Amino acid sequence: MTIKDTPEEWEIRATETPFRGNKTSVRTDDVVMPDGSVARRDYQVHPGSVAVLALDEEDRVLLINQYRHPVRHKLWEIPAGLLDVPGENPLHGAQRELYEEAHVKAEDWRVLTDVYTTPGGCDEAVRIFLARRLSDAEGERFEAEHEETDMAHARVPVDELVRRILAGDVHNNCLVVGVLSLVAARNGDGLDALRPAEAPWPARPFAS
C-alpha cells in the first residue's frame, strides 16, 4: 500500500449554496455513499491560502500576533492570507503577505508543506512556504485595517517555538505545522531538498 493522498470524487445527487459571504460560502451536497445511501454534507467553500515561515540568519521565525474572533483569542501566527484571485500563483501571494504583514522580503523561497486545514468541514488548502535571506522591504508600509491595526511582531528561535507548541502555548495551524515541518526537514534530507517555490499544487492549480 502506498501512503499518498489520491484525488477522488463521489457522486453528488443535489447541491445548494445556502450562504454566500465576502470571501467564503457554505455548500450543501447530497453525496452517494459506498453502500448506495445518500448523506448530506455541509462544508465551507474557501479560495485557499498561503502562509510564510520566514526564517532569519539567527534561526528565528518571524511571528505576528493577531486577534481571531471565532476562537476569541489573540494568536501568534506566521504571515498568511487568502488567495484572492482565482489561479493566482501562490508564491506571489506569499510574497505579498510577507510584505504587507511584516514589511519584509526574502531572496530564497521553498515549499515547506501543503495541507488541508479542516477537510471534514472546509475545502481550504494552504501552501506553507519557507522564506530565507530576509531583509526589510522598500517603500511605504501597507496600511493596516481591522484586526491588523494592533498587530504585534516578534522573532522567536525555532527551538523555543517547538517547546511552546508541545506545551500547548501556541495553536495556530500554519505556525504549528510550519515549525514542525521545518524541524523534520532539517532532520531528514535538509532544507535544500525541499520542493521549489513554484512546485505544482493540485489542490489549487495555478499558472507560473
mmCIF file of N, CA and C in Angstrom, residues 35-160:
data_model
loop_
_atom_site.group_PDB
_atom_site.id
_atom_site.type_symbol
_atom_site.label_atom_id
_atom_site.label_comp_id
_atom_site.label_asym_id
_atom_site.label_seq_id
_atom_site.Cartn_x
_atom_site.Cartn_y
_atom_site.Cartn_z
ATOM 1 N N ASP A 35 -22.356 2.354 0.044
ATOM 2 C CA ASP A 35 -23.438 1.364 0.111
ATOM 3 C C ASP A 35 -24.681 1.796 -0.655
ATOM 4 N N GLY A 36 -24.594 2.929 -1.377
ATOM 5 C CA GLY A 36 -25.715 3.409 -2.174
ATOM 6 C C GLY A 36 -26.620 4.391 -1.460
ATOM 7 N N SER A 37 -26.442 4.562 -0.155
ATOM 8 C CA SER A 37 -27.233 5.545 0.574
ATOM 9 C C SER A 37 -26.745 6.949 0.231
ATOM 10 N N VAL A 38 -27.576 7.929 0.568
ATOM 11 C CA VAL A 38 -27.231 9.326 0.297
ATOM 12 C C VAL A 38 -27.141 10.071 1.620
ATOM 13 N N ALA A 39 -26.047 10.779 1.817
ATOM 14 C CA ALA A 39 -25.835 11.542 3.052
ATOM 15 C C ALA A 39 -25.596 13.000 2.709
ATOM 16 N N ARG A 40 -26.141 13.873 3.526
ATOM 17 C CA ARG A 40 -25.978 15.314 3.311
ATOM 18 C C ARG A 40 -24.708 15.795 3.999
ATOM 19 N N ARG A 41 -23.910 16.572 3.284
ATOM 20 C CA ARG A 41 -22.658 17.100 3.809
ATOM 21 C C ARG A 41 -22.626 18.622 3.612
ATOM 22 N N ASP A 42 -22.456 19.343 4.716
ATOM 23 C CA ASP A 42 -22.320 20.800 4.695
ATOM 24 C C ASP A 42 -20.842 21.149 4.887
ATOM 25 N N TYR A 43 -20.343 22.093 4.093
ATOM 26 C CA TYR A 43 -18.937 22.474 4.254
ATOM 27 C C TYR A 43 -18.709 23.888 3.726
ATOM 28 N N GLN A 44 -17.644 24.490 4.229
ATOM 29 C CA GLN A 44 -17.267 25.837 3.808
ATOM 30 C C GLN A 44 -16.432 25.748 2.535
ATOM 31 N N VAL A 45 -16.777 26.575 1.564
ATOM 32 C CA VAL A 45 -16.012 26.671 0.321
ATOM 33 C C VAL A 45 -15.039 27.836 0.468
ATOM 34 N N HIS A 46 -13.766 27.566 0.274
ATOM 35 C CA HIS A 46 -12.707 28.520 0.598
ATOM 36 C C HIS A 46 -11.786 28.695 -0.604
ATOM 37 N N PRO A 47 -11.287 29.907 -0.872
ATOM 38 C CA PRO A 47 -10.439 30.107 -2.049
ATOM 39 C C PRO A 47 -9.032 29.542 -1.912
ATOM 40 N N GLY A 48 -8.632 29.194 -0.696
ATOM 41 C CA GLY A 48 -7.261 28.732 -0.473
ATOM 42 C C GLY A 48 -6.414 29.826 0.151
ATOM 43 N N SER A 49 -5.306 29.424 0.747
ATOM 44 C CA SER A 49 -4.454 30.364 1.469
ATOM 45 C C SER A 49 -2.988 30.027 1.265
ATOM 46 N N VAL A 50 -2.168 30.994 1.612
ATOM 47 C CA VAL A 50 -0.717 30.787 1.670
ATOM 48 C C VAL A 50 -0.230 31.275 3.025
ATOM 49 N N ALA A 51 0.861 30.684 3.492
ATOM 50 C CA ALA A 51 1.482 31.106 4.744
ATOM 51 C C ALA A 51 2.993 31.080 4.551
ATOM 52 N N VAL A 52 3.689 31.881 5.353
ATOM 53 C CA VAL A 52 5.136 32.031 5.171
ATOM 54 C C VAL A 52 5.857 31.832 6.496
ATOM 55 N N LEU A 53 6.686 30.793 6.567
ATOM 56 C CA LEU A 53 7.595 30.653 7.691
ATOM 57 C C LEU A 53 8.892 31.353 7.291
ATOM 58 N N ALA A 54 9.046 32.579 7.772
ATOM 59 C CA ALA A 54 10.203 33.411 7.433
ATOM 60 C C ALA A 54 11.275 33.197 8.497
ATOM 61 N N LEU A 55 12.420 32.691 8.080
ATOM 62 C CA LEU A 55 13.491 32.303 8.985
ATOM 63 C C LEU A 55 14.691 33.218 8.776
ATOM 64 N N ASP A 56 15.121 33.914 9.849
ATOM 65 C CA ASP A 56 16.238 34.841 9.685
ATOM 66 C C ASP A 56 17.581 34.152 9.947
ATOM 67 N N GLU A 57 18.668 34.916 9.842
ATOM 68 C CA GLU A 57 20.012 34.344 9.959
ATOM 69 C C GLU A 57 20.344 33.894 11.372
ATOM 70 N N GLU A 58 19.559 34.315 12.346
ATOM 71 C CA GLU A 58 19.772 33.898 13.732
ATOM 72 C C GLU A 58 18.861 32.731 14.108
ATOM 73 N N ASP A 59 18.298 32.082 13.114
ATOM 74 C CA ASP A 59 17.415 30.923 13.302
ATOM 75 C C ASP A 59 16.165 31.292 14.101
ATOM 76 N N ARG A 60 15.639 32.467 13.815
ATOM 77 C CA ARG A 60 14.407 32.918 14.445
ATOM 78 C C ARG A 60 13.305 32.989 13.393
ATOM 79 N N VAL A 61 12.080 32.685 13.827
ATOM 80 C CA VAL A 61 10.910 32.726 12.954
ATOM 81 C C VAL A 61 10.168 34.030 13.190
ATOM 82 N N LEU A 62 9.793 34.682 12.110
ATOM 83 C CA LEU A 62 9.046 35.935 12.197
ATOM 84 C C LEU A 62 7.580 35.624 12.506
ATOM 85 N N LEU A 63 7.070 36.190 13.592
ATOM 86 C CA LEU A 63 5.694 35.954 14.024
ATOM 87 C C LEU A 63 4.914 37.249 14.092
ATOM 88 N N ILE A 64 3.598 37.124 13.949
ATOM 89 C CA ILE A 64 2.677 38.227 14.183
ATOM 90 C C ILE A 64 1.656 37.772 15.223
ATOM 91 N N ASN A 65 1.091 38.740 15.920
ATOM 92 C CA ASN A 65 0.103 38.443 16.951
ATOM 93 C C ASN A 65 -1.191 39.134 16.567
ATOM 94 N N GLN A 66 -2.266 38.352 16.360
ATOM 95 C CA GLN A 66 -3.489 38.902 15.787
ATOM 96 C C GLN A 66 -4.719 38.328 16.470
ATOM 97 N N TYR A 67 -5.728 39.173 16.666
ATOM 98 C CA TYR A 67 -6.998 38.732 17.245
ATOM 99 C C TYR A 67 -7.776 37.914 16.221
ATOM 100 N N ARG A 68 -8.287 36.749 16.681
ATOM 101 C CA ARG A 68 -9.103 35.883 15.832
ATOM 102 C C ARG A 68 -10.456 35.698 16.512
ATOM 103 N N HIS A 69 -11.450 36.363 15.964
ATOM 104 C CA HIS A 69 -12.748 36.417 16.634
ATOM 105 C C HIS A 69 -13.412 35.047 16.811
ATOM 106 N N PRO A 70 -13.402 34.143 15.812
ATOM 107 C CA PRO A 70 -14.105 32.872 16.011
ATOM 108 C C PRO A 70 -13.633 32.090 17.233
ATOM 109 N N VAL A 71 -12.337 32.188 17.572
ATOM 110 C CA VAL A 71 -11.828 31.431 18.724
ATOM 111 C C VAL A 71 -11.616 32.310 19.947
ATOM 112 N N ARG A 72 -11.919 33.640 19.826
ATOM 113 C CA ARG A 72 -11.805 34.576 20.949
ATOM 114 C C ARG A 72 -10.415 34.527 21.575
ATOM 115 N N HIS A 73 -9.401 34.602 20.726
ATOM 116 C CA HIS A 73 -8.009 34.601 21.180
ATOM 117 C C HIS A 73 -7.190 35.555 20.315
ATOM 118 N N LYS A 74 -6.129 36.087 20.903
ATOM 119 C CA LYS A 74 -5.055 36.685 20.112
ATOM 120 C C LYS A 74 -4.015 35.592 19.927
ATOM 121 N N LEU A 75 -3.762 35.244 18.694
ATOM 122 C CA LEU A 75 -2.893 34.118 18.374
ATOM 123 C C LEU A 75 -1.567 34.588 17.789
ATOM 124 N N TRP A 76 -0.500 33.893 18.175
ATOM 125 C CA TRP A 76 0.772 34.069 17.473
ATOM 126 C C TRP A 76 0.725 33.221 16.217
ATOM 127 N N GLU A 77 1.063 33.843 15.088
ATOM 128 C CA GLU A 77 0.936 33.197 13.787
ATOM 129 C C GLU A 77 2.135 33.535 12.922
ATOM 130 N N ILE A 78 2.260 32.837 11.803
ATOM 131 C CA ILE A 78 3.177 33.273 10.755
ATOM 132 C C ILE A 78 2.362 34.052 9.725
ATOM 133 N N PRO A 79 2.987 34.960 8.967
ATOM 134 C CA PRO A 79 2.238 35.726 7.968
ATOM 135 C C PRO A 79 1.480 34.802 7.020
ATOM 136 N N ALA A 80 0.230 35.164 6.732
ATOM 137 C CA ALA A 80 -0.615 34.317 5.891
ATOM 138 C C ALA A 80 -1.752 35.142 5.326
ATOM 139 N N GLY A 81 -2.370 34.623 4.284
ATOM 140 C CA GLY A 81 -3.507 35.322 3.705
ATOM 141 C C GLY A 81 -4.187 34.502 2.629
ATOM 142 N N LEU A 82 -5.312 35.011 2.163
ATOM 143 C CA LEU A 82 -6.114 34.326 1.156
ATOM 144 C C LEU A 82 -5.508 34.458 -0.238
ATOM 145 N N LEU A 83 -5.808 33.477 -1.068
ATOM 146 C CA LEU A 83 -5.529 33.583 -2.497
ATOM 147 C C LEU A 83 -6.759 34.233 -3.128
ATOM 148 N N ASP A 84 -6.738 35.549 -3.181
ATOM 149 C CA ASP A 84 -7.923 36.313 -3.569
ATOM 150 C C ASP A 84 -8.278 36.186 -5.039
ATOM 151 N N VAL A 85 -7.281 35.938 -5.875
ATOM 152 C CA VAL A 85 -7.505 35.903 -7.317
ATOM 153 C C VAL A 85 -7.480 34.460 -7.792
ATOM 154 N N PRO A 86 -8.545 33.973 -8.440
ATOM 155 C CA PRO A 86 -8.550 32.588 -8.928
ATOM 156 C C PRO A 86 -7.351 32.320 -9.834
ATOM 157 N N GLY A 87 -6.640 31.213 -9.572
ATOM 158 C CA GLY A 87 -5.488 30.866 -10.376
ATOM 159 C C GLY A 87 -4.226 31.626 -10.033
ATOM 160 N N GLU A 88 -4.259 32.441 -8.971
ATOM 161 C CA GLU A 88 -3.090 33.223 -8.597
ATOM 162 C C GLU A 88 -1.921 32.311 -8.233
ATOM 163 N N ASN A 89 -0.725 32.680 -8.676
ATOM 164 C CA ASN A 89 0.474 31.943 -8.307
ATOM 165 C C ASN A 89 0.667 32.066 -6.795
ATOM 166 N N PRO A 90 0.680 30.952 -6.059
ATOM 167 C CA PRO A 90 0.767 31.050 -4.602
ATOM 168 C C PRO A 90 2.055 31.713 -4.114
ATOM 169 N N LEU A 91 3.138 31.591 -4.864
ATOM 170 C CA LEU A 91 4.373 32.270 -4.469
ATOM 171 C C LEU A 91 4.170 33.780 -4.446
ATOM 172 N N HIS A 92 3.491 34.297 -5.457
ATOM 173 C CA HIS A 92 3.232 35.744 -5.495
ATOM 174 C C HIS A 92 2.361 36.162 -4.314
ATOM 175 N N GLY A 93 1.372 35.329 -3.981
ATOM 176 C CA GLY A 93 0.531 35.625 -2.834
ATOM 177 C C GLY A 93 1.322 35.619 -1.540
ATOM 178 N N ALA A 94 2.237 34.670 -1.391
ATOM 179 C CA ALA A 94 3.051 34.595 -0.180
ATOM 180 C C ALA A 94 3.985 35.792 -0.064
ATOM 181 N N GLN A 95 4.569 36.187 -1.173
ATOM 182 C CA GLN A 95 5.442 37.362 -1.149
ATOM 183 C C GLN A 95 4.662 38.619 -0.774
ATOM 184 N N ARG A 96 3.456 38.712 -1.269
ATOM 185 C CA ARG A 96 2.594 39.845 -0.925
ATOM 186 C C ARG A 96 2.274 39.861 0.571
ATOM 187 N N GLU A 97 1.910 38.709 1.123
ATOM 188 C CA GLU A 97 1.551 38.662 2.536
ATOM 189 C C GLU A 97 2.739 38.982 3.433
ATOM 190 N N LEU A 98 3.929 38.508 3.086
ATOM 191 C CA LEU A 98 5.113 38.815 3.888
ATOM 192 C C LEU A 98 5.390 40.314 3.865
ATOM 193 N N TYR A 99 5.205 40.922 2.719
ATOM 194 C CA TYR A 99 5.402 42.375 2.609
ATOM 195 C C TYR A 99 4.331 43.134 3.403
ATOM 196 N N GLU A 100 3.081 42.764 3.207
ATOM 197 C CA GLU A 100 2.001 43.528 3.830
ATOM 198 C C GLU A 100 1.978 43.371 5.346
ATOM 199 N N GLU A 101 2.217 42.176 5.849
ATOM 200 C CA GLU A 101 2.066 41.930 7.282
ATOM 201 C C GLU A 101 3.340 42.172 8.074
ATOM 202 N N ALA A 102 4.504 42.112 7.412
ATOM 203 C CA ALA A 102 5.757 42.272 8.156
ATOM 204 C C ALA A 102 6.713 43.266 7.527
ATOM 205 N N HIS A 103 6.410 43.778 6.339
ATOM 206 C CA HIS A 103 7.283 44.699 5.599
ATOM 207 C C HIS A 103 8.668 44.082 5.420
ATOM 208 N N VAL A 104 8.674 42.823 5.019
ATOM 209 C CA VAL A 104 9.903 42.054 4.848
ATOM 210 C C VAL A 104 9.866 41.391 3.475
ATOM 211 N N LYS A 105 11.040 41.234 2.885
ATOM 212 C CA LYS A 105 11.165 40.468 1.644
ATOM 213 C C LYS A 105 12.192 39.357 1.862
ATOM 214 N N ALA A 106 12.176 38.355 0.987
ATOM 215 C CA ALA A 106 13.080 37.219 1.106
ATOM 216 C C ALA A 106 13.646 36.875 -0.263
ATOM 217 N N GLU A 107 14.892 36.389 -0.258
ATOM 218 C CA GLU A 107 15.553 36.039 -1.512
ATOM 219 C C GLU A 107 15.448 34.553 -1.824
ATOM 220 N N ASP A 108 15.232 33.725 -0.814
ATOM 221 C CA ASP A 108 15.202 32.272 -1.008
ATOM 222 C C ASP A 108 13.838 31.740 -0.582
ATOM 223 N N TRP A 109 13.133 31.101 -1.521
ATOM 224 C CA TRP A 109 11.793 30.574 -1.251
ATOM 225 C C TRP A 109 11.729 29.096 -1.589
ATOM 226 N N ARG A 110 11.097 28.306 -0.707
ATOM 227 C CA ARG A 110 10.863 26.886 -0.924
ATOM 228 C C ARG A 110 9.450 26.544 -0.449
ATOM 229 N N VAL A 111 8.898 25.454 -0.985
ATOM 230 C CA VAL A 111 7.645 24.938 -0.446
ATOM 231 C C VAL A 111 7.984 24.075 0.762
ATOM 232 N N LEU A 112 7.425 24.444 1.922
ATOM 233 C CA LEU A 112 7.662 23.669 3.135
ATOM 234 C C LEU A 112 6.684 22.499 3.217
ATOM 235 N N THR A 113 5.401 22.776 3.059
ATOM 236 C CA THR A 113 4.401 21.710 3.057
ATOM 237 C C THR A 113 3.067 22.245 2.547
ATOM 238 N N ASP A 114 2.187 21.337 2.155
ATOM 239 C CA ASP A 114 0.821 21.656 1.728
ATOM 240 C C ASP A 114 -0.149 20.916 2.640
ATOM 241 N N VAL A 115 -1.189 21.595 3.091
ATOM 242 C CA VAL A 115 -2.147 20.955 3.996
ATOM 243 C C VAL A 115 -3.577 21.362 3.651
ATOM 244 N N TYR A 116 -4.526 20.490 4.004
ATOM 245 C CA TYR A 116 -5.936 20.854 4.111
ATOM 246 C C TYR A 116 -6.172 21.125 5.597
ATOM 247 N N THR A 117 -6.650 22.312 5.920
ATOM 248 C CA THR A 117 -6.734 22.687 7.332
ATOM 249 C C THR A 117 -7.783 21.888 8.095
ATOM 250 N N THR A 118 -8.984 21.772 7.555
ATOM 251 C CA THR A 118 -10.068 21.049 8.228
ATOM 252 C C THR A 118 -10.894 20.319 7.169
ATOM 253 N N PRO A 119 -10.376 19.227 6.596
ATOM 254 C CA PRO A 119 -11.016 18.593 5.443
ATOM 255 C C PRO A 119 -12.376 17.978 5.732
ATOM 256 N N GLY A 120 -12.741 17.824 7.005
ATOM 257 C CA GLY A 120 -14.064 17.309 7.304
ATOM 258 C C GLY A 120 -15.156 18.354 7.199
ATOM 259 N N GLY A 121 -14.781 19.629 7.153
ATOM 260 C CA GLY A 121 -15.803 20.662 7.121
ATOM 261 C C GLY A 121 -15.484 21.872 6.264
ATOM 262 N N CYS A 122 -14.332 21.849 5.581
ATOM 263 C CA CYS A 122 -13.923 23.002 4.770
ATOM 264 C C CYS A 122 -12.962 22.510 3.705
ATOM 265 N N ASP A 123 -13.028 23.102 2.505
ATOM 266 C CA ASP A 123 -12.119 22.674 1.439
ATOM 267 C C ASP A 123 -10.873 23.549 1.350
ATOM 268 N N GLU A 124 -10.579 24.326 2.416
ATOM 269 C CA GLU A 124 -9.407 25.198 2.396
ATOM 270 C C GLU A 124 -8.122 24.386 2.236
ATOM 271 N N ALA A 125 -7.317 24.779 1.266
ATOM 272 C CA ALA A 125 -5.974 24.227 1.080
ATOM 273 C C ALA A 125 -4.979 25.343 1.353
ATOM 274 N N VAL A 126 -3.904 25.023 2.066
ATOM 275 C CA VAL A 126 -2.882 26.015 2.405
ATOM 276 C C VAL A 126 -1.525 25.514 1.949
ATOM 277 N N ARG A 127 -0.798 26.362 1.276
ATOM 278 C CA ARG A 127 0.610 26.094 0.960
ATOM 279 C C ARG A 127 1.462 26.922 1.908
ATOM 280 N N ILE A 128 2.331 26.239 2.659
ATOM 281 C CA ILE A 128 3.222 26.916 3.598
ATOM 282 C C ILE A 128 4.613 26.972 2.981
ATOM 283 N N PHE A 129 5.124 28.172 2.847
ATOM 284 C CA PHE A 129 6.442 28.400 2.262
ATOM 285 C C PHE A 129 7.490 28.600 3.345
ATOM 286 N N LEU A 130 8.718 28.236 3.033
ATOM 287 C CA LEU A 130 9.875 28.618 3.823
ATOM 288 C C LEU A 130 10.563 29.761 3.087
ATOM 289 N N ALA A 131 10.749 30.888 3.777
ATOM 290 C CA ALA A 131 11.417 32.050 3.192
ATOM 291 C C ALA A 131 12.683 32.348 3.988
ATOM 292 N N ARG A 132 13.803 32.465 3.279
ATOM 293 C CA ARG A 132 15.078 32.759 3.933
ATOM 294 C C ARG A 132 15.777 33.919 3.241
ATOM 295 N N ARG A 133 16.910 34.333 3.830
ATOM 296 C CA ARG A 133 17.655 35.512 3.354
ATOM 297 C C ARG A 133 16.726 36.721 3.374
ATOM 298 N N LEU A 134 16.308 37.069 4.576
ATOM 299 C CA LEU A 134 15.339 38.137 4.793
ATOM 300 C C LEU A 134 16.012 39.505 4.825
ATOM 301 N N SER A 135 15.241 40.509 4.440
ATOM 302 C CA SER A 135 15.669 41.899 4.571
ATOM 303 C C SER A 135 14.432 42.776 4.627
ATOM 304 N N ASP A 136 14.605 44.011 5.091
ATOM 305 C CA ASP A 136 13.477 44.935 5.144
ATOM 306 C C ASP A 136 13.025 45.281 3.734
ATOM 307 N N ALA A 137 11.718 45.345 3.552
ATOM 308 C CA ALA A 137 11.173 45.723 2.250
ATOM 309 C C ALA A 137 11.318 47.222 2.036
ATOM 310 N N GLU A 138 11.364 47.598 0.788
ATOM 311 C CA GLU A 138 11.464 49.016 0.448
ATOM 312 C C GLU A 138 10.074 49.610 0.307
ATOM 313 N N GLY A 139 10.010 50.942 0.310
ATOM 314 C CA GLY A 139 8.739 51.623 0.099
ATOM 315 C C GLY A 139 7.928 51.775 1.368
ATOM 316 N N GLU A 140 6.724 52.306 1.205
ATOM 317 C CA GLU A 140 5.859 52.560 2.348
ATOM 318 C C GLU A 140 5.261 51.276 2.881
ATOM 319 N N ARG A 141 4.973 51.298 4.166
ATOM 320 C CA ARG A 141 4.320 50.143 4.778
ATOM 321 C C ARG A 141 2.870 50.054 4.321
ATOM 322 N N PHE A 142 2.386 48.825 4.245
ATOM 323 C CA PHE A 142 0.997 48.578 3.884
ATOM 324 C C PHE A 142 0.085 49.147 4.977
ATOM 325 N N GLU A 143 -0.983 49.811 4.562
ATOM 326 C CA GLU A 143 -1.898 50.415 5.532
ATOM 327 C C GLU A 143 -2.806 49.337 6.120
ATOM 328 N N ALA A 144 -2.639 49.083 7.419
ATOM 329 C CA ALA A 144 -3.397 48.028 8.094
ATOM 330 C C ALA A 144 -4.817 48.486 8.399
ATOM 331 N N GLU A 145 -5.720 47.507 8.517
ATOM 332 C CA GLU A 145 -7.093 47.804 8.904
ATOM 333 C C GLU A 145 -7.656 46.633 9.707
ATOM 334 N N HIS A 146 -8.765 46.913 10.400
ATOM 335 C CA HIS A 146 -9.480 45.905 11.192
ATOM 336 C C HIS A 146 -8.547 45.256 12.218
ATOM 337 N N GLU A 147 -8.515 43.902 12.259
ATOM 338 C CA GLU A 147 -7.720 43.204 13.278
ATOM 339 C C GLU A 147 -6.223 43.477 13.169
ATOM 340 N N GLU A 148 -5.782 43.936 11.995
ATOM 341 C CA GLU A 148 -4.347 44.127 11.799
ATOM 342 C C GLU A 148 -3.822 45.441 12.373
ATOM 343 N N THR A 149 -4.719 46.313 12.828
ATOM 344 C CA THR A 149 -4.275 47.634 13.266
ATOM 345 C C THR A 149 -3.458 47.603 14.552
ATOM 346 N N ASP A 150 -3.639 46.580 15.407
ATOM 347 C CA ASP A 150 -2.832 46.493 16.628
ATOM 348 C C ASP A 150 -1.959 45.238 16.632
ATOM 349 N N MET A 151 -1.576 44.791 15.450
ATOM 350 C CA MET A 151 -0.805 43.565 15.303
ATOM 351 C C MET A 151 0.628 43.754 15.783
ATOM 352 N N ALA A 152 1.061 42.884 16.701
ATOM 353 C CA ALA A 152 2.430 42.914 17.203
ATOM 354 C C ALA A 152 3.296 41.959 16.399
ATOM 355 N N HIS A 153 4.608 42.193 16.428
ATOM 356 C CA HIS A 153 5.554 41.345 15.714
ATOM 357 C C HIS A 153 6.620 40.832 16.676
ATOM 358 N N ALA A 154 7.186 39.676 16.367
ATOM 359 C CA ALA A 154 8.269 39.120 17.172
ATOM 360 C C ALA A 154 9.088 38.182 16.300
ATOM 361 N N ARG A 155 10.312 37.950 16.730
ATOM 362 C CA ARG A 155 11.163 36.936 16.102
ATOM 363 C C ARG A 155 11.586 35.981 17.199
ATOM 364 N N VAL A 156 11.217 34.717 17.036
ATOM 365 C CA VAL A 156 11.376 33.731 18.105
ATOM 366 C C VAL A 156 12.221 32.562 17.606
ATOM 367 N N PRO A 157 13.229 32.135 18.391
ATOM 368 C CA PRO A 157 14.061 30.998 17.985
ATOM 369 C C PRO A 157 13.230 29.741 17.736
ATOM 370 N N VAL A 158 13.664 28.958 16.759
ATOM 371 C CA VAL A 158 12.938 27.742 16.387
ATOM 372 C C VAL A 158 12.793 26.803 17.583
ATOM 373 N N ASP A 159 13.869 26.596 18.341
ATOM 374 C CA ASP A 159 13.819 25.668 19.475
ATOM 375 C C ASP A 159 12.788 26.099 20.512
ATOM 376 N N GLU A 160 12.686 27.409 20.752
ATOM 377 C CA GLU A 160 11.686 27.886 21.708
ATOM 378 C C GLU A 160 10.281 27.655 21.183
#
